[in-house]
């Protein structure tokens, strides 16, 4: 769905607020906290400080404001008082925020305490892969160009790209068209147009790309038990390129 400049301005404000949530998380010592406590703190910050709505809570019957995906959890990890973050863990915190009728969606993988070099490499490469996809965005290119850029970077580093989940259009609804695959063939798929808004959110695995869903119906894990990492931004196609609507203050336009 094509957004007007006024609509994109509203999405950018939602994105700015969401970026501030991650800035707030960056000030916390996450080691020793439960993912449920993190969920509670994020909800209080969004509602009380930002005067916004945590868009994930209640969506599809989900009861929390974020997904907390630890180590081998690929996505949709459910906050729990029993999941205490410890040194050596990685955790992806995936958060959505709605303000004035428009939704922004972003995620970041955090390194907890002392994390080994191979784990750091996975997380760094995933972040770089997201930016490879973002940098491919401009009017006239194809959706397949985004996925091709992401997968090329991941495979070069020896990682697999999860194919079961993808980015998505976003705006007044959390999930709109188009679907944004993180793999693909260059020059194929929908042509990008100015005013399109969508997420780019690759998930890279240390091992095979296959995943399993646990009995809770939400939590998705790697089929081989190896680690997975993810990063996500909401972007808008501009007249001559791309605008990252959820860009954090600590980031620049690139990896």
mmCIF file of N, CA, C and O in Angstrom, residues 102-170:
data_model
loop_
_atom_site.group_PDB
_atom_site.id
_atom_site.type_symbol
_atom_site.label_atom_id
_atom_site.label_comp_id
_atom_site.label_asym_id
_atom_site.label_seq_id
_atom_site.Cartn_x
_atom_site.Cartn_y
_atom_site.Cartn_z
ATOM 1 N N UNK A 102 -0.603 4.807 13.336
ATOM 2 C CA UNK A 102 0.394 4.155 12.491
ATOM 3 C C UNK A 102 1.394 3.391 13.349
ATOM 4 O O UNK A 102 1.743 3.800 14.455
ATOM 5 N N UNK A 103 1.876 2.266 12.784
ATOM 6 C CA UNK A 103 2.697 1.311 13.525
ATOM 7 C C UNK A 103 4.119 1.282 12.970
ATOM 8 O O UNK A 103 4.333 1.326 11.758
ATOM 9 N N UNK A 104 5.079 1.189 13.885
ATOM 10 C CA UNK A 104 6.482 0.945 13.536
ATOM 11 C C UNK A 104 6.918 -0.363 14.185
ATOM 12 O O UNK A 104 6.410 -0.746 15.240
ATOM 13 N N UNK A 105 7.882 -1.036 13.563
ATOM 14 C CA UNK A 105 8.299 -2.374 13.985
ATOM 15 C C UNK A 105 9.822 -2.457 13.865
ATOM 16 O O UNK A 105 10.380 -2.111 12.819
ATOM 17 N N UNK A 106 10.477 -2.893 14.934
ATOM 18 C CA UNK A 106 11.935 -2.980 14.895
ATOM 19 C C UNK A 106 12.407 -4.025 15.892
ATOM 20 O O UNK A 106 11.705 -4.342 16.859
ATOM 21 N N UNK A 107 13.604 -4.550 15.667
ATOM 22 C CA UNK A 107 14.187 -5.480 16.633
ATOM 23 C C UNK A 107 15.696 -5.335 16.643
ATOM 24 O O UNK A 107 16.319 -4.862 15.673
ATOM 25 N N UNK A 108 16.279 -5.763 17.758
ATOM 26 C CA UNK A 108 17.729 -5.703 17.948
ATOM 27 C C UNK A 108 18.153 -6.923 18.740
ATOM 28 O O UNK A 108 17.481 -7.318 19.695
ATOM 29 N N UNK A 109 19.268 -7.527 18.352
ATOM 30 C CA UNK A 109 19.827 -8.637 19.109
ATOM 31 C C UNK A 109 20.894 -8.106 20.063
ATOM 32 O O UNK A 109 21.853 -7.461 19.630
ATOM 33 N N UNK A 110 20.691 -8.384 21.353
ATOM 34 C CA UNK A 110 21.595 -7.915 22.401
ATOM 35 C C UNK A 110 22.555 -9.020 22.811
ATOM 36 O O UNK A 110 22.169 -10.190 22.926
ATOM 37 N N UNK A 111 23.796 -8.634 23.074
ATOM 38 C CA UNK A 111 24.815 -9.523 23.621
ATOM 39 C C UNK A 111 24.795 -9.370 25.133
ATOM 40 O O UNK A 111 24.898 -8.258 25.659
ATOM 41 N N UNK A 112 24.660 -10.468 25.847
ATOM 42 C CA UNK A 112 24.540 -10.421 27.300
ATOM 43 C C UNK A 112 25.865 -10.833 27.942
ATOM 44 O O UNK A 112 26.346 -11.955 27.737
ATOM 45 N N UNK A 113 26.447 -9.921 28.708
ATOM 46 C CA UNK A 113 27.685 -10.223 29.419
ATOM 47 C C UNK A 113 28.826 -10.540 28.481
ATOM 48 O O UNK A 113 29.040 -9.867 27.471
ATOM 49 N N UNK A 114 29.568 -11.585 28.803
ATOM 50 C CA UNK A 114 30.727 -11.999 28.020
ATOM 51 C C UNK A 114 30.297 -13.006 26.955
ATOM 52 O O UNK A 114 29.900 -14.130 27.274
ATOM 53 N N UNK A 115 30.386 -12.589 25.710
ATOM 54 C CA UNK A 115 29.921 -13.410 24.583
ATOM 55 C C UNK A 115 31.118 -13.758 23.700
ATOM 56 O O UNK A 115 31.941 -12.894 23.393
ATOM 57 N N UNK A 116 31.199 -15.011 23.282
ATOM 58 C CA UNK A 116 32.328 -15.489 22.509
ATOM 59 C C UNK A 116 32.405 -14.907 21.110
ATOM 60 O O UNK A 116 31.413 -14.396 20.565
ATOM 61 N N UNK A 117 33.588 -14.974 20.485
ATOM 62 C CA UNK A 117 33.795 -14.356 19.173
ATOM 63 C C UNK A 117 32.927 -14.932 18.064
ATOM 64 O O UNK A 117 32.495 -14.195 17.171
ATOM 65 N N UNK A 118 32.659 -16.234 18.083
ATOM 66 C CA UNK A 118 31.824 -16.822 17.039
ATOM 67 C C UNK A 118 30.381 -16.341 17.140
ATOM 68 O O UNK A 118 29.689 -16.162 16.123
ATOM 69 N N UNK A 119 29.930 -16.129 18.362
ATOM 70 C CA UNK A 119 28.571 -15.604 18.562
ATOM 71 C C UNK A 119 28.506 -14.148 18.117
ATOM 72 O O UNK A 119 27.559 -13.719 17.454
ATOM 73 N N UNK A 120 29.527 -13.380 18.481
ATOM 74 C CA UNK A 120 29.578 -11.979 18.057
ATOM 75 C C UNK A 120 29.592 -11.867 16.530
ATOM 76 O O UNK A 120 28.962 -10.976 15.953
ATOM 77 N N UNK A 121 30.293 -12.793 15.889
ATOM 78 C CA UNK A 121 30.363 -12.775 14.424
ATOM 79 C C UNK A 121 28.989 -13.012 13.811
ATOM 80 O O UNK A 121 28.605 -12.352 12.833
ATOM 81 N N UNK A 122 28.236 -13.956 14.362
ATOM 82 C CA UNK A 122 26.877 -14.207 13.874
ATOM 83 C C UNK A 122 26.015 -12.955 14.002
ATOM 84 O O UNK A 122 25.317 -12.564 13.046
ATOM 85 N N UNK A 123 26.064 -12.322 15.164
ATOM 86 C CA UNK A 123 25.228 -11.142 15.400
ATOM 87 C C UNK A 123 25.660 -9.996 14.485
ATOM 88 O O UNK A 123 24.816 -9.320 13.872
ATOM 89 N N UNK A 124 26.947 -9.785 14.359
ATOM 90 C CA UNK A 124 27.440 -8.704 13.492
ATOM 91 C C UNK A 124 27.046 -8.943 12.038
ATOM 92 O O UNK A 124 26.598 -8.021 11.335
ATOM 93 N N UNK A 125 27.188 -10.174 11.572
ATOM 94 C CA UNK A 125 26.858 -10.489 10.179
ATOM 95 C C UNK A 125 25.367 -10.311 9.920
ATOM 96 O O UNK A 125 24.963 -9.853 8.839
ATOM 97 N N UNK A 126 24.533 -10.655 10.890
ATOM 98 C CA UNK A 126 23.089 -10.477 10.732
ATOM 99 C C UNK A 126 22.740 -9.005 10.596
ATOM 100 O O UNK A 126 21.915 -8.619 9.748
ATOM 101 N N UNK A 127 23.368 -8.182 11.419
ATOM 102 C CA UNK A 127 23.153 -6.732 11.324
ATOM 103 C C UNK A 127 23.601 -6.209 9.967
ATOM 104 O O UNK A 127 22.887 -5.440 9.304
ATOM 105 N N UNK A 128 24.762 -6.662 9.513
ATOM 106 C CA UNK A 128 25.253 -6.246 8.198
ATOM 107 C C UNK A 128 24.312 -6.696 7.092
ATOM 108 O O UNK A 128 24.058 -5.946 6.129
ATOM 109 N N UNK A 129 23.780 -7.916 7.213
ATOM 110 C CA UNK A 129 22.873 -8.445 6.185
ATOM 111 C C UNK A 129 21.604 -7.607 6.096
ATOM 112 O O UNK A 129 21.094 -7.352 4.995
ATOM 113 N N UNK A 130 21.069 -7.198 7.251
ATOM 114 C CA UNK A 130 19.898 -6.314 7.222
ATOM 115 C C UNK A 130 20.213 -5.048 6.436
ATOM 116 O O UNK A 130 19.423 -4.606 5.589
ATOM 117 N N UNK A 131 21.384 -4.469 6.691
ATOM 118 C CA UNK A 131 21.737 -3.234 5.986
ATOM 119 C C UNK A 131 22.007 -3.463 4.511
ATOM 120 O O UNK A 131 21.732 -2.582 3.679
ATOM 121 N N UNK A 132 22.505 -4.630 4.143
ATOM 122 C CA UNK A 132 22.653 -4.941 2.720
ATOM 123 C C UNK A 132 21.285 -4.889 2.034
ATOM 124 O O UNK A 132 21.145 -4.384 0.920
ATOM 125 N N UNK A 133 20.263 -5.437 2.726
ATOM 126 C CA UNK A 133 18.918 -5.380 2.185
ATOM 127 C C UNK A 133 18.395 -3.963 2.105
ATOM 128 O O UNK A 133 17.805 -3.554 1.086
ATOM 129 N N UNK A 134 18.595 -3.191 3.165
ATOM 130 C CA UNK A 134 18.123 -1.807 3.184
ATOM 131 C C UNK A 134 18.776 -0.998 2.064
ATOM 132 O O UNK A 134 18.109 -0.210 1.368
ATOM 133 N N UNK A 135 20.063 -1.191 1.873
ATOM 134 C CA UNK A 135 20.796 -0.417 0.869
ATOM 135 C C UNK A 135 20.389 -0.758 -0.555
ATOM 136 O O UNK A 135 20.682 0.002 -1.481
ATOM 137 N N UNK A 136 19.686 -1.875 -0.723
ATOM 138 C CA UNK A 136 19.191 -2.244 -2.054
ATOM 139 C C UNK A 136 17.895 -1.529 -2.414
ATOM 140 O O UNK A 136 17.459 -1.580 -3.568
ATOM 141 N N UNK A 137 17.269 -0.863 -1.449
ATOM 142 C CA UNK A 137 15.942 -0.281 -1.646
ATOM 143 C C UNK A 137 16.017 1.064 -2.368
ATOM 144 O O UNK A 137 16.717 1.986 -1.931
ATOM 145 N N UNK A 138 15.270 1.164 -3.446
ATOM 146 C CA UNK A 138 15.058 2.427 -4.159
ATOM 147 C C UNK A 138 13.979 2.176 -5.201
ATOM 148 O O UNK A 138 13.724 1.033 -5.582
ATOM 149 N N UNK A 139 13.327 3.224 -5.682
ATOM 150 C CA UNK A 139 12.274 3.009 -6.686
ATOM 151 C C UNK A 139 12.819 2.309 -7.930
ATOM 152 O O UNK A 139 13.943 2.576 -8.372
ATOM 153 N N UNK A 140 12.035 1.383 -8.446
ATOM 154 C CA UNK A 140 12.392 0.703 -9.684
ATOM 155 C C UNK A 140 13.080 -0.632 -9.502
ATOM 156 O O UNK A 140 13.091 -1.436 -10.445
ATOM 157 N N UNK A 141 13.667 -0.887 -8.325
ATOM 158 C CA UNK A 141 14.266 -2.203 -8.119
ATOM 159 C C UNK A 141 13.175 -3.187 -7.712
ATOM 160 O O UNK A 141 12.046 -2.803 -7.416
ATOM 161 N N UNK A 142 13.520 -4.450 -7.679
ATOM 162 C CA UNK A 142 12.557 -5.498 -7.365
ATOM 163 C C UNK A 142 12.735 -5.975 -5.925
ATOM 164 O O UNK A 142 13.823 -5.892 -5.348
ATOM 165 N N UNK A 143 11.657 -6.512 -5.363
ATOM 166 C CA UNK A 143 11.759 -7.078 -4.022
ATOM 167 C C UNK A 143 12.818 -8.172 -3.953
ATOM 168 O O UNK A 143 13.502 -8.331 -2.937
ATOM 169 N N UNK A 144 12.955 -8.923 -5.034
ATOM 170 C CA UNK A 144 13.955 -9.978 -5.064
ATOM 171 C C UNK A 144 15.373 -9.473 -4.882
ATOM 172 O O UNK A 144 16.248 -10.207 -4.412
ATOM 173 N N UNK A 145 15.610 -8.217 -5.246
ATOM 174 C CA UNK A 145 16.943 -7.645 -5.077
ATOM 175 C C UNK A 145 17.307 -7.519 -3.597
ATOM 176 O O UNK A 145 18.482 -7.645 -3.222
ATOM 177 N N UNK A 146 16.302 -7.257 -2.752
ATOM 178 C CA UNK A 146 16.538 -7.149 -1.314
ATOM 179 C C UNK A 146 16.964 -8.501 -0.754
ATOM 180 O O UNK A 146 17.984 -8.626 -0.082
ATOM 181 N N UNK A 147 16.160 -9.521 -1.027
ATOM 182 C CA UNK A 147 16.469 -10.856 -0.536
ATOM 183 C C UNK A 147 17.786 -11.382 -1.069
ATOM 184 O O UNK A 147 18.542 -12.048 -0.345
ATOM 185 N N UNK A 148 18.074 -11.093 -2.326
ATOM 186 C CA UNK A 148 19.328 -11.547 -2.934
ATOM 187 C C UNK A 148 20.524 -10.950 -2.201
ATOM 188 O O UNK A 148 21.497 -11.651 -1.887
ATOM 189 N N UNK A 149 20.458 -9.658 -1.887
ATOM 190 C CA UNK A 149 21.565 -8.982 -1.204
ATOM 191 C C UNK A 149 21.779 -9.547 0.193
ATOM 192 O O UNK A 149 22.921 -9.739 0.634
ATOM 193 N N UNK A 150 20.685 -9.817 0.891
ATOM 194 C CA UNK A 150 20.779 -10.372 2.245
ATOM 195 C C UNK A 150 21.386 -11.767 2.221
ATOM 196 O O UNK A 150 22.329 -12.067 2.958
ATOM 197 N N UNK A 151 20.836 -12.630 1.374
ATOM 198 C CA UNK A 151 21.297 -14.019 1.350
ATOM 199 C C UNK A 151 22.741 -14.123 0.877
ATOM 200 O O UNK A 151 23.520 -14.947 1.404
ATOM 201 N N UNK A 152 23.126 -13.308 -0.074
ATOM 202 C CA UNK A 152 24.503 -13.331 -0.569
ATOM 203 C C UNK A 152 25.477 -13.045 0.568
ATOM 204 O O UNK A 152 26.497 -13.732 0.723
ATOM 205 N N UNK A 153 25.161 -12.034 1.380
ATOM 206 C CA UNK A 153 26.050 -11.669 2.484
ATOM 207 C C UNK A 153 26.090 -12.778 3.532
ATOM 208 O O UNK A 153 27.159 -13.111 4.053
ATOM 209 N N UNK A 154 24.932 -13.345 3.834
ATOM 210 C CA UNK A 154 24.858 -14.403 4.842
ATOM 211 C C UNK A 154 25.622 -15.647 4.403
ATOM 212 O O UNK A 154 26.402 -16.227 5.177
ATOM 213 N N UNK A 155 25.394 -16.075 3.179
ATOM 214 C CA UNK A 155 26.028 -17.303 2.684
ATOM 215 C C UNK A 155 27.549 -17.137 2.591
ATOM 216 O O UNK A 155 28.297 -18.092 2.856
ATOM 217 N N UNK A 156 27.999 -15.948 2.234
ATOM 218 C CA UNK A 156 29.440 -15.690 2.154
ATOM 219 C C UNK A 156 30.106 -15.898 3.513
ATOM 220 O O UNK A 156 31.255 -16.349 3.602
ATOM 221 N N UNK A 157 29.359 -15.584 4.578
ATOM 222 C CA UNK A 157 29.886 -15.732 5.934
ATOM 223 C C UNK A 157 29.658 -17.132 6.489
ATOM 224 O O UNK A 157 30.079 -17.430 7.618
ATOM 225 N N UNK A 158 28.956 -17.986 5.739
ATOM 226 C CA UNK A 158 28.746 -19.363 6.173
ATOM 227 C C UNK A 158 27.475 -19.591 6.965
ATOM 228 O O UNK A 158 27.333 -20.637 7.613
ATOM 229 N N UNK A 159 26.527 -18.638 6.903
ATOM 230 C CA UNK A 159 25.278 -18.766 7.651
ATOM 231 C C UNK A 159 24.115 -19.039 6.703
ATOM 232 O O UNK A 159 24.174 -18.741 5.508
ATOM 233 N N UNK A 160 23.048 -19.589 7.276
ATOM 234 C CA UNK A 160 21.830 -19.826 6.503
ATOM 235 C C UNK A 160 20.787 -18.773 6.853
ATOM 236 O O UNK A 160 20.797 -18.200 7.943
ATOM 237 N N UNK A 161 19.878 -18.523 5.918
ATOM 238 C CA UNK A 161 18.810 -17.546 6.096
ATOM 239 C C UNK A 161 17.489 -18.285 6.289
ATOM 240 O O UNK A 161 17.106 -19.125 5.467
ATOM 241 N N UNK A 162 16.792 -17.968 7.361
ATOM 242 C CA UNK A 162 15.484 -18.580 7.621
ATOM 243 C C UNK A 162 14.509 -18.154 6.529
ATOM 244 O O UNK A 162 14.386 -16.960 6.227
ATOM 245 N N UNK A 163 13.796 -19.118 5.959
ATOM 246 C CA UNK A 163 12.872 -18.832 4.862
ATOM 247 C C UNK A 163 11.402 -18.877 5.288
ATOM 248 O O UNK A 163 10.535 -18.480 4.515
ATOM 249 N N UNK A 164 11.149 -19.353 6.493
ATOM 250 C CA UNK A 164 9.773 -19.531 6.935
ATOM 251 C C UNK A 164 9.107 -18.233 7.357
ATOM 252 O O UNK A 164 7.877 -18.164 7.463
ATOM 253 N N UNK A 165 9.907 -17.199 7.627
ATOM 254 C CA UNK A 165 9.376 -15.909 8.086
ATOM 255 C C UNK A 165 10.019 -14.803 7.277
ATOM 256 O O UNK A 165 11.145 -14.939 6.802
ATOM 257 N N UNK A 166 9.297 -13.695 7.125
ATOM 258 C CA UNK A 166 9.765 -12.656 6.213
ATOM 259 C C UNK A 166 9.362 -11.279 6.728
ATOM 260 O O UNK A 166 8.595 -11.136 7.683
ATOM 261 N N UNK A 167 9.895 -10.254 6.060
ATOM 262 C CA UNK A 167 9.444 -8.900 6.318
ATOM 263 C C UNK A 167 8.069 -8.680 5.702
ATOM 264 O O UNK A 167 7.546 -9.527 4.976
ATOM 265 N N UNK A 168 7.503 -7.516 5.965
ATOM 266 C CA UNK A 168 6.109 -7.284 5.570
ATOM 267 C C UNK A 168 5.817 -5.803 5.436
ATOM 268 O O UNK A 168 6.459 -4.961 6.076
ATOM 269 N N UNK A 169 4.820 -5.505 4.590
ATOM 270 C CA UNK A 169 4.311 -4.160 4.565
ATOM 271 C C UNK A 169 3.753 -3.773 5.923
ATOM 272 O O UNK A 169 3.360 -4.634 6.718
ATOM 273 N N UNK A 170 3.730 -2.479 6.198
ATOM 274 C CA UNK A 170 3.285 -2.005 7.504
ATOM 275 C C UNK A 170 2.738 -0.588 7.368
ATOM 276 O O UNK A 170 3.129 0.154 6.467
#
